[in-house]
Amino acid sequence: MTYFFKKIGELSTKCSNFEHEAHTILSKYESANRSRVVQLDASFKRLDGLSVKQDALFREALNCIEHGFYRPSIILSWIGFMDFILDHIFINGNQSLIAAQSKWQYTTKEQLTEKETDYNIIEALPSLGLCNRTQKKALHGLLNKRNECSHPSEYSPDLNEALGYVTEIFKRIETIKCK
């Protein structure tokens, strides 16, 4: 009887390994949606080093992708990104923000977000040394994509666009972390 259970265990392991390999191979093809979603595991691993709030926002965004809710995944990714940016600005106090934007006398993230738009905050990033002009333009593009998702429009992203958006957001975070 023990031999039988051992063989079942070996077979189960082989099946699991086969499934993993199949998803890895199929995830490269657009028509294999289920396999592409399985690859979100790599995205979940990129959440290390984020705050609890940001981690929760990105997990929710990735869960939306898993369930086919692509517009909300883009919106949640942007919210997580902006929370990261605001934390980065206020981590050492707001002195660099006040120096860069003399009219801005905000002492908390909440004050800043109540009075300034995401667009204006992105505009300030080069003067804070968090990005260059080209990167700022790319961030405005990501903000525009988020706006298309959060307001009534004809835009309906698919799995590839949602995964690409989240991946781009993660890359931008990693770049800013290095500054």
JSON list of C-alpha atoms in Angstrom, two decimals:
[
{"chain": "A", "resi": 1, "resn": "MET", "atom": "CA", "xyz": [0.00, 0.00, 0.00]},
{"chain": "A", "resi": 2, "resn": "THR", "atom": "CA", "xyz": [2.88, 2.41, 0.81]},
{"chain": "A", "resi": 3, "resn": "TYR", "atom": "CA", "xyz": [4.35, 1.73, -2.64]},
{"chain": "A", "resi": 4, "resn": "PHE", "atom": "CA", "xyz": [1.01, 2.74, -4.20]},
{"chain": "A", "resi": 5, "resn": "PHE", "atom": "CA", "xyz": [0.91, 6.08, -2.32]},
{"chain": "A", "resi": 6, "resn": "LYS", "atom": "CA", "xyz": [4.55, 6.75, -3.20]},
{"chain": "A", "resi": 7, "resn": "LYS", "atom": "CA", "xyz": [3.78, 6.25, -6.91]},
{"chain": "A", "resi": 8, "resn": "ILE", "atom": "CA", "xyz": [0.72, 8.53, -6.69]},
{"chain": "A", "resi": 9, "resn": "GLY", "atom": "CA", "xyz": [2.90, 11.20, -5.05]},
{"chain": "A", "resi": 10, "resn": "GLU", "atom": "CA", "xyz": [5.51, 10.90, -7.82]},
{"chain": "A", "resi": 11, "resn": "LEU", "atom": "CA", "xyz": [2.84, 11.09, -10.49]},
{"chain": "A", "resi": 12, "resn": "SER", "atom": "CA", "xyz": [1.29, 14.14, -8.83]},
{"chain": "A", "resi": 13, "resn": "THR", "atom": "CA", "xyz": [4.69, 15.88, -8.75]},
{"chain": "A", "resi": 14, "resn": "LYS", "atom": "CA", "xyz": [5.28, 15.07, -12.43]},
{"chain": "A", "resi": 15, "resn": "CYS", "atom": "CA", "xyz": [1.85, 16.43, -13.36]},
{"chain": "A", "resi": 16, "resn": "SER", "atom": "CA", "xyz": [2.48, 19.61, -11.40]},
{"chain": "A", "resi": 17, "resn": "ASN", "atom": "CA", "xyz": [5.88, 20.08, -13.04]},
{"chain": "A", "resi": 18, "resn": "PHE", "atom": "CA", "xyz": [4.34, 19.48, -16.47]},
{"chain": "A", "resi": 19, "resn": "GLU", "atom": "CA", "xyz": [1.60, 22.03, -15.81]},
{"chain": "A", "resi": 20, "resn": "HIS", "atom": "CA", "xyz": [4.16, 24.62, -14.70]},
{"chain": "A", "resi": 21, "resn": "GLU", "atom": "CA", "xyz": [6.32, 24.04, -17.79]},
{"chain": "A", "resi": 22, "resn": "ALA", "atom": "CA", "xyz": [3.27, 24.18, -20.08]},
{"chain": "A", "resi": 23, "resn": "HIS", "atom": "CA", "xyz": [2.16, 27.51, -18.59]},
{"chain": "A", "resi": 24, "resn": "THR", "atom": "CA", "xyz": [5.69, 28.87, -18.96]},
{"chain": "A", "resi": 25, "resn": "ILE", "atom": "CA", "xyz": [5.75, 27.95, -22.64]},
{"chain": "A", "resi": 26, "resn": "LEU", "atom": "CA", "xyz": [2.16, 28.98, -23.41]},
{"chain": "A", "resi": 27, "resn": "SER", "atom": "CA", "xyz": [2.40, 32.30, -21.58]},
{"chain": "A", "resi": 28, "resn": "LYS", "atom": "CA", "xyz": [4.36, 33.63, -24.55]},
{"chain": "A", "resi": 29, "resn": "TYR", "atom": "CA", "xyz": [1.30, 33.31, -26.81]},
{"chain": "A", "resi": 30, "resn": "GLU", "atom": "CA", "xyz": [-1.53, 35.80, -26.64]},
{"chain": "A", "resi": 31, "resn": "SER", "atom": "CA", "xyz": [-4.26, 33.23, -27.16]},
{"chain": "A", "resi": 32, "resn": "ALA", "atom": "CA", "xyz": [-3.19, 31.26, -24.08]},
{"chain": "A", "resi": 33, "resn": "ASN", "atom": "CA", "xyz": [-4.80, 33.64, -21.56]},
{"chain": "A", "resi": 34, "resn": "ARG", "atom": "CA", "xyz": [-4.89, 31.18, -18.68]},
{"chain": "A", "resi": 35, "resn": "SER", "atom": "CA", "xyz": [-1.17, 30.54, -19.00]},
{"chain": "A", "resi": 36, "resn": "ARG", "atom": "CA", "xyz": [-0.45, 34.27, -19.17]},
{"chain": "A", "resi": 37, "resn": "VAL", "atom": "CA", "xyz": [-2.41, 34.87, -15.97]},
{"chain": "A", "resi": 38, "resn": "VAL", "atom": "CA", "xyz": [-0.46, 32.15, -14.19]},
{"chain": "A", "resi": 39, "resn": "GLN", "atom": "CA", "xyz": [2.66, 34.19, -14.92]},
{"chain": "A", "resi": 40, "resn": "LEU", "atom": "CA", "xyz": [1.36, 36.89, -12.57]},
{"chain": "A", "resi": 41, "resn": "ASP", "atom": "CA", "xyz": [3.32, 35.06, -9.88]},
{"chain": "A", "resi": 42, "resn": "ALA", "atom": "CA", "xyz": [6.40, 36.96, -11.08]},
{"chain": "A", "resi": 43, "resn": "SER", "atom": "CA", "xyz": [4.53, 40.24, -10.63]},
{"chain": "A", "resi": 44, "resn": "PHE", "atom": "CA", "xyz": [3.48, 39.32, -7.10]},
{"chain": "A", "resi": 45, "resn": "LYS", "atom": "CA", "xyz": [7.16, 38.78, -6.26]},
{"chain": "A", "resi": 46, "resn": "ARG", "atom": "CA", "xyz": [7.93, 42.38, -7.30]},
{"chain": "A", "resi": 47, "resn": "LEU", "atom": "CA", "xyz": [5.89, 43.72, -4.39]},
{"chain": "A", "resi": 48, "resn": "ASP", "atom": "CA", "xyz": [8.77, 43.37, -1.93]},
{"chain": "A", "resi": 49, "resn": "GLY", "atom": "CA", "xyz": [9.92, 46.68, -0.50]},
{"chain": "A", "resi": 50, "resn": "LEU", "atom": "CA", "xyz": [6.59, 48.46, -0.87]},
{"chain": "A", "resi": 51, "resn": "SER", "atom": "CA", "xyz": [4.51, 49.79, 2.00]},
{"chain": "A", "resi": 52, "resn": "VAL", "atom": "CA", "xyz": [1.62, 47.73, 3.33]},
{"chain": "A", "resi": 53, "resn": "LYS", "atom": "CA", "xyz": [-0.85, 50.05, 1.59]},
{"chain": "A", "resi": 54, "resn": "GLN", "atom": "CA", "xyz": [0.99, 49.87, -1.74]},
{"chain": "A", "resi": 55, "resn": "ASP", "atom": "CA", "xyz": [1.34, 46.10, -1.47]},
{"chain": "A", "resi": 56, "resn": "ALA", "atom": "CA", "xyz": [-2.42, 45.80, -0.90]},
{"chain": "A", "resi": 57, "resn": "LEU", "atom": "CA", "xyz": [-3.21, 48.08, -3.87]},
{"chain": "A", "resi": 58, "resn": "PHE", "atom": "CA", "xyz": [-0.94, 46.17, -6.24]},
{"chain": "A", "resi": 59, "resn": "ARG", "atom": "CA", "xyz": [-2.22, 42.79, -5.00]},
{"chain": "A", "resi": 60, "resn": "GLU", "atom": "CA", "xyz": [-5.75, 43.95, -5.68]},
{"chain": "A", "resi": 61, "resn": "ALA", "atom": "CA", "xyz": [-4.71, 45.17, -9.14]},
{"chain": "A", "resi": 62, "resn": "LEU", "atom": "CA", "xyz": [-3.11, 41.80, -9.93]},
{"chain": "A", "resi": 63, "resn": "ASN", "atom": "CA", "xyz": [-6.16, 39.97, -8.61]},
{"chain": "A", "resi": 64, "resn": "CYS", "atom": "CA", "xyz": [-8.31, 42.09, -10.95]},
{"chain": "A", "resi": 65, "resn": "ILE", "atom": "CA", "xyz": [-6.16, 40.94, -13.87]},
{"chain": "A", "resi": 66, "resn": "GLU", "atom": "CA", "xyz": [-6.55, 37.32, -12.78]},
{"chain": "A", "resi": 67, "resn": "HIS", "atom": "CA", "xyz": [-10.34, 37.74, -12.88]},
{"chain": "A", "resi": 68, "resn": "GLY", "atom": "CA", "xyz": [-10.49, 39.70, -16.15]},
{"chain": "A", "resi": 69, "resn": "PHE", "atom": "CA", "xyz": [-11.16, 43.15, -14.67]},
{"chain": "A", "resi": 70, "resn": "TYR", "atom": "CA", "xyz": [-8.59, 45.08, -16.66]},
{"chain": "A", "resi": 71, "resn": "ARG", "atom": "CA", "xyz": [-9.77, 48.68, -16.25]},
{"chain": "A", "resi": 72, "resn": "PRO", "atom": "CA", "xyz": [-9.80, 48.50, -12.44]},
{"chain": "A", "resi": 73, "resn": "SER", "atom": "CA", "xyz": [-6.37, 46.84, -12.48]},
{"chain": "A", "resi": 74, "resn": "ILE", "atom": "CA", "xyz": [-4.92, 49.85, -14.30]},
{"chain": "A", "resi": 75, "resn": "ILE", "atom": "CA", "xyz": [-6.62, 52.30, -11.94]},
{"chain": "A", "resi": 76, "resn": "LEU", "atom": "CA", "xyz": [-5.41, 50.47, -8.83]},
{"chain": "A", "resi": 77, "resn": "SER", "atom": "CA", "xyz": [-1.87, 50.22, -10.22]},
{"chain": "A", "resi": 78, "resn": "TRP", "atom": "CA", "xyz": [-1.79, 53.97, -10.73]},
{"chain": "A", "resi": 79, "resn": "ILE", "atom": "CA", "xyz": [-3.08, 54.63, -7.21]},
{"chain": "A", "resi": 80, "resn": "GLY", "atom": "CA", "xyz": [-0.35, 52.35, -5.82]},
{"chain": "A", "resi": 81, "resn": "PHE", "atom": "CA", "xyz": [2.25, 54.15, -7.93]},
{"chain": "A", "resi": 82, "resn": "MET", "atom": "CA", "xyz": [1.14, 57.59, -6.74]},
{"chain": "A", "resi": 83, "resn": "ASP", "atom": "CA", "xyz": [1.19, 56.43, -3.12]},
{"chain": "A", "resi": 84, "resn": "PHE", "atom": "CA", "xyz": [4.77, 55.24, -3.71]},
{"chain": "A", "resi": 85, "resn": "ILE", "atom": "CA", "xyz": [5.70, 58.63, -5.24]},
{"chain": "A", "resi": 86, "resn": "LEU", "atom": "CA", "xyz": [4.16, 60.55, -2.35]},
{"chain": "A", "resi": 87, "resn": "ASP", "atom": "CA", "xyz": [5.92, 58.36, 0.22]},
{"chain": "A", "resi": 88, "resn": "HIS", "atom": "CA", "xyz": [9.18, 58.93, -1.64]},
{"chain": "A", "resi": 89, "resn": "ILE", "atom": "CA", "xyz": [8.65, 62.71, -1.60]},
{"chain": "A", "resi": 90, "resn": "PHE", "atom": "CA", "xyz": [7.74, 62.86, 2.09]},
{"chain": "A", "resi": 91, "resn": "ILE", "atom": "CA", "xyz": [10.14, 60.20, 3.41]},
{"chain": "A", "resi": 92, "resn": "ASN", "atom": "CA", "xyz": [12.71, 62.82, 4.43]},
{"chain": "A", "resi": 93, "resn": "GLY", "atom": "CA", "xyz": [10.20, 65.52, 5.19]},
{"chain": "A", "resi": 94, "resn": "ASN", "atom": "CA", "xyz": [8.94, 67.91, 2.57]},
{"chain": "A", "resi": 95, "resn": "GLN", "atom": "CA", "xyz": [11.98, 70.18, 2.30]},
{"chain": "A", "resi": 96, "resn": "SER", "atom": "CA", "xyz": [12.91, 69.06, -1.21]},
{"chain": "A", "resi": 97, "resn": "LEU", "atom": "CA", "xyz": [9.31, 69.58, -2.33]},
{"chain": "A", "resi": 98, "resn": "ILE", "atom": "CA", "xyz": [9.18, 73.10, -0.89]},
{"chain": "A", "resi": 99, "resn": "ALA", "atom": "CA", "xyz": [12.57, 73.91, -2.43]},
{"chain": "A", "resi": 100, "resn": "ALA", "atom": "CA", "xyz": [11.44, 72.63, -5.84]},
{"chain": "A", "resi": 101, "resn": "GLN", "atom": "CA", "xyz": [7.96, 74.13, -5.74]},
{"chain": "A", "resi": 102, "resn": "SER", "atom": "CA", "xyz": [8.16, 77.25, -3.58]},
{"chain": "A", "resi": 103, "resn": "LYS", "atom": "CA", "xyz": [4.38, 77.76, -3.72]},
{"chain": "A", "resi": 104, "resn": "TRP", "atom": "CA", "xyz": [3.77, 74.31, -2.25]},
{"chain": "A", "resi": 105, "resn": "GLN", "atom": "CA", "xyz": [3.88, 74.45, 1.54]},
{"chain": "A", "resi": 106, "resn": "TYR", "atom": "CA", "xyz": [2.32, 71.04, 2.18]},
{"chain": "A", "resi": 107, "resn": "THR", "atom": "CA", "xyz": [3.37, 69.10, 5.26]},
{"chain": "A", "resi": 108, "resn": "THR", "atom": "CA", "xyz": [1.49, 65.84, 4.56]},
{"chain": "A", "resi": 109, "resn": "LYS", "atom": "CA", "xyz": [0.66, 63.63, 1.61]},
{"chain": "A", "resi": 110, "resn": "GLU", "atom": "CA", "xyz": [-3.02, 64.26, 2.23]},
{"chain": "A", "resi": 111, "resn": "GLN", "atom": "CA", "xyz": [-2.62, 68.04, 1.96]},
{"chain": "A", "resi": 112, "resn": "LEU", "atom": "CA", "xyz": [-0.69, 67.67, -1.28]},
{"chain": "A", "resi": 113, "resn": "THR", "atom": "CA", "xyz": [-3.22, 65.34, -2.91]},
{"chain": "A", "resi": 114, "resn": "GLU", "atom": "CA", "xyz": [-6.17, 67.48, -1.82]},
{"chain": "A", "resi": 115, "resn": "LYS", "atom": "CA", "xyz": [-4.77, 70.58, -3.54]},
{"chain": "A", "resi": 116, "resn": "GLU", "atom": "CA", "xyz": [-2.68, 69.27, -6.45]},
{"chain": "A", "resi": 117, "resn": "THR", "atom": "CA", "xyz": [-3.56, 66.93, -9.30]},
{"chain": "A", "resi": 118, "resn": "ASP", "atom": "CA", "xyz": [-1.56, 63.85, -10.21]},
{"chain": "A", "resi": 119, "resn": "TYR", "atom": "CA", "xyz": [-0.50, 65.72, -13.34]},
{"chain": "A", "resi": 120, "resn": "ASN", "atom": "CA", "xyz": [0.99, 68.58, -11.30]},
{"chain": "A", "resi": 121, "resn": "ILE", "atom": "CA", "xyz": [2.77, 66.16, -8.97]},
{"chain": "A", "resi": 122, "resn": "ILE", "atom": "CA", "xyz": [4.30, 64.39, -11.97]},
{"chain": "A", "resi": 123, "resn": "GLU", "atom": "CA", "xyz": [5.35, 67.80, -13.34]},
{"chain": "A", "resi": 124, "resn": "ALA", "atom": "CA", "xyz": [7.32, 68.41, -10.12]},
{"chain": "A", "resi": 125, "resn": "LEU", "atom": "CA", "xyz": [9.24, 65.11, -10.19]},
{"chain": "A", "resi": 126, "resn": "PRO", "atom": "CA", "xyz": [12.16, 66.28, -12.38]},
{"chain": "A", "resi": 127, "resn": "SER", "atom": "CA", "xyz": [12.85, 69.23, -10.05]},
{"chain": "A", "resi": 128, "resn": "LEU", "atom": "CA", "xyz": [12.90, 66.75, -7.16]},
{"chain": "A", "resi": 129, "resn": "GLY", "atom": "CA", "xyz": [15.45, 64.61, -9.00]},
{"chain": "A", "resi": 130, "resn": "LEU", "atom": "CA", "xyz": [13.07, 61.63, -9.28]},
{"chain": "A", "resi": 131, "resn": "CYS", "atom": "CA", "xyz": [12.93, 61.52, -13.08]},
{"chain": "A", "resi": 132, "resn": "ASN", "atom": "CA", "xyz": [14.07, 63.32, -16.20]},
{"chain": "A", "resi": 133, "resn": "ARG", "atom": "CA", "xyz": [11.92, 65.06, -18.82]},
{"chain": "A", "resi": 134, "resn": "THR", "atom": "CA", "xyz": [11.56, 61.95, -20.99]},
{"chain": "A", "resi": 135, "resn": "GLN", "atom": "CA", "xyz": [10.51, 59.83, -18.02]},
{"chain": "A", "resi": 136, "resn": "LYS", "atom": "CA", "xyz": [8.07, 62.56, -16.98]},
{"chain": "A", "resi": 137, "resn": "LYS", "atom": "CA", "xyz": [6.41, 62.37, -20.40]},
{"chain": "A", "resi": 138, "resn": "ALA", "atom": "CA", "xyz": [6.14, 58.59, -20.06]},
{"chain": "A", "resi": 139, "resn": "LEU", "atom": "CA", "xyz": [4.50, 59.03, -16.65]},
{"chain": "A", "resi": 140, "resn": "HIS", "atom": "CA", "xyz": [2.01, 61.47, -18.16]},
{"chain": "A", "resi": 141, "resn": "GLY", "atom": "CA", "xyz": [1.22, 58.77, -20.74]},
{"chain": "A", "resi": 142, "resn": "LEU", "atom": "CA", "xyz": [0.56, 56.26, -17.95]},
{"chain": "A", "resi": 143, "resn": "LEU", "atom": "CA", "xyz": [-1.65, 58.83, -16.22]},
{"chain": "A", "resi": 144, "resn": "ASN", "atom": "CA", "xyz": [-3.61, 59.34, -19.47]},
{"chain": "A", "resi": 145, "resn": "LYS", "atom": "CA", "xyz": [-4.14, 55.59, -19.76]},
{"chain": "A", "resi": 146, "resn": "ARG", "atom": "CA", "xyz": [-5.41, 55.56, -16.16]},
{"chain": "A", "resi": 147, "resn": "ASN", "atom": "CA", "xyz": [-7.76, 58.43, -17.00]},
{"chain": "A", "resi": 148, "resn": "GLU", "atom": "CA", "xyz": [-9.17, 56.48, -19.95]},
{"chain": "A", "resi": 149, "resn": "CYS", "atom": "CA", "xyz": [-9.95, 53.63, -17.58]},
{"chain": "A", "resi": 150, "resn": "SER", "atom": "CA", "xyz": [-11.45, 55.70, -14.80]},
{"chain": "A", "resi": 151, "resn": "HIS", "atom": "CA", "xyz": [-13.75, 57.83, -16.93]},
{"chain": "A", "resi": 152, "resn": "PRO", "atom": "CA", "xyz": [-16.46, 56.71, -19.35]},
{"chain": "A", "resi": 153, "resn": "SER", "atom": "CA", "xyz": [-14.82, 55.99, -22.67]},
{"chain": "A", "resi": 154, "resn": "GLU", "atom": "CA", "xyz": [-14.69, 53.52, -25.52]},
{"chain": "A", "resi": 155, "resn": "TYR", "atom": "CA", "xyz": [-11.36, 52.23, -24.23]},
{"chain": "A", "resi": 156, "resn": "SER", "atom": "CA", "xyz": [-11.44, 48.62, -23.13]},
{"chain": "A", "resi": 157, "resn": "PRO", "atom": "CA", "xyz": [-8.01, 47.20, -22.32]},
{"chain": "A", "resi": 158, "resn": "ASP", "atom": "CA", "xyz": [-7.29, 43.52, -22.74]},
{"chain": "A", "resi": 159, "resn": "LEU", "atom": "CA", "xyz": [-5.09, 41.16, -20.75]},
{"chain": "A", "resi": 160, "resn": "ASN", "atom": "CA", "xyz": [-1.91, 42.18, -22.58]},
{"chain": "A", "resi": 161, "resn": "GLU", "atom": "CA", "xyz": [-2.51, 45.89, -22.04]},
{"chain": "A", "resi": 162, "resn": "ALA", "atom": "CA", "xyz": [-3.27, 45.44, -18.34]},
{"chain": "A", "resi": 163, "resn": "LEU", "atom": "CA", "xyz": [-0.21, 43.25, -17.77]},
{"chain": "A", "resi": 164, "resn": "GLY", "atom": "CA", "xyz": [1.93, 45.68, -19.75]},
{"chain": "A", "resi": 165, "resn": "TYR", "atom": "CA", "xyz": [0.65, 48.63, -17.73]},
{"chain": "A", "resi": 166, "resn": "VAL", "atom": "CA", "xyz": [1.35, 46.99, -14.38]},
{"chain": "A", "resi": 167, "resn": "THR", "atom": "CA", "xyz": [4.79, 45.89, -15.56]},
{"chain": "A", "resi": 168, "resn": "GLU", "atom": "CA", "xyz": [5.57, 49.44, -16.70]},
{"chain": "A", "resi": 169, "resn": "ILE", "atom": "CA", "xyz": [4.48, 50.82, -13.33]},
{"chain": "A", "resi": 170, "resn": "PHE", "atom": "CA", "xyz": [6.75, 48.33, -11.53]},
{"chain": "A", "resi": 171, "resn": "LYS", "atom": "CA", "xyz": [9.68, 49.34, -13.75]},
{"chain": "A", "resi": 172, "resn": "ARG", "atom": "CA", "xyz": [9.07, 53.02, -12.98]},
{"chain": "A", "resi": 173, "resn": "ILE", "atom": "CA", "xyz": [9.01, 52.27, -9.24]},
{"chain": "A", "resi": 174, "resn": "GLU", "atom": "CA", "xyz": [12.27, 50.31, -9.49]},
{"chain": "A", "resi": 175, "resn": "THR", "atom": "CA", "xyz": [13.89, 53.22, -11.35]},
{"chain": "A", "resi": 176, "resn": "ILE", "atom": "CA", "xyz": [12.77, 55.75, -8.75]},
{"chain": "A", "resi": 177, "resn": "LYS", "atom": "CA", "xyz": [13.91, 53.52, -5.88]},
{"chain": "A", "resi": 178, "resn": "CYS", "atom": "CA", "xyz": [17.44, 53.76, -7.24]},
{"chain": "A", "resi": 179, "resn": "LYS", "atom": "CA", "xyz": [17.45, 57.58, -6.98]}
]
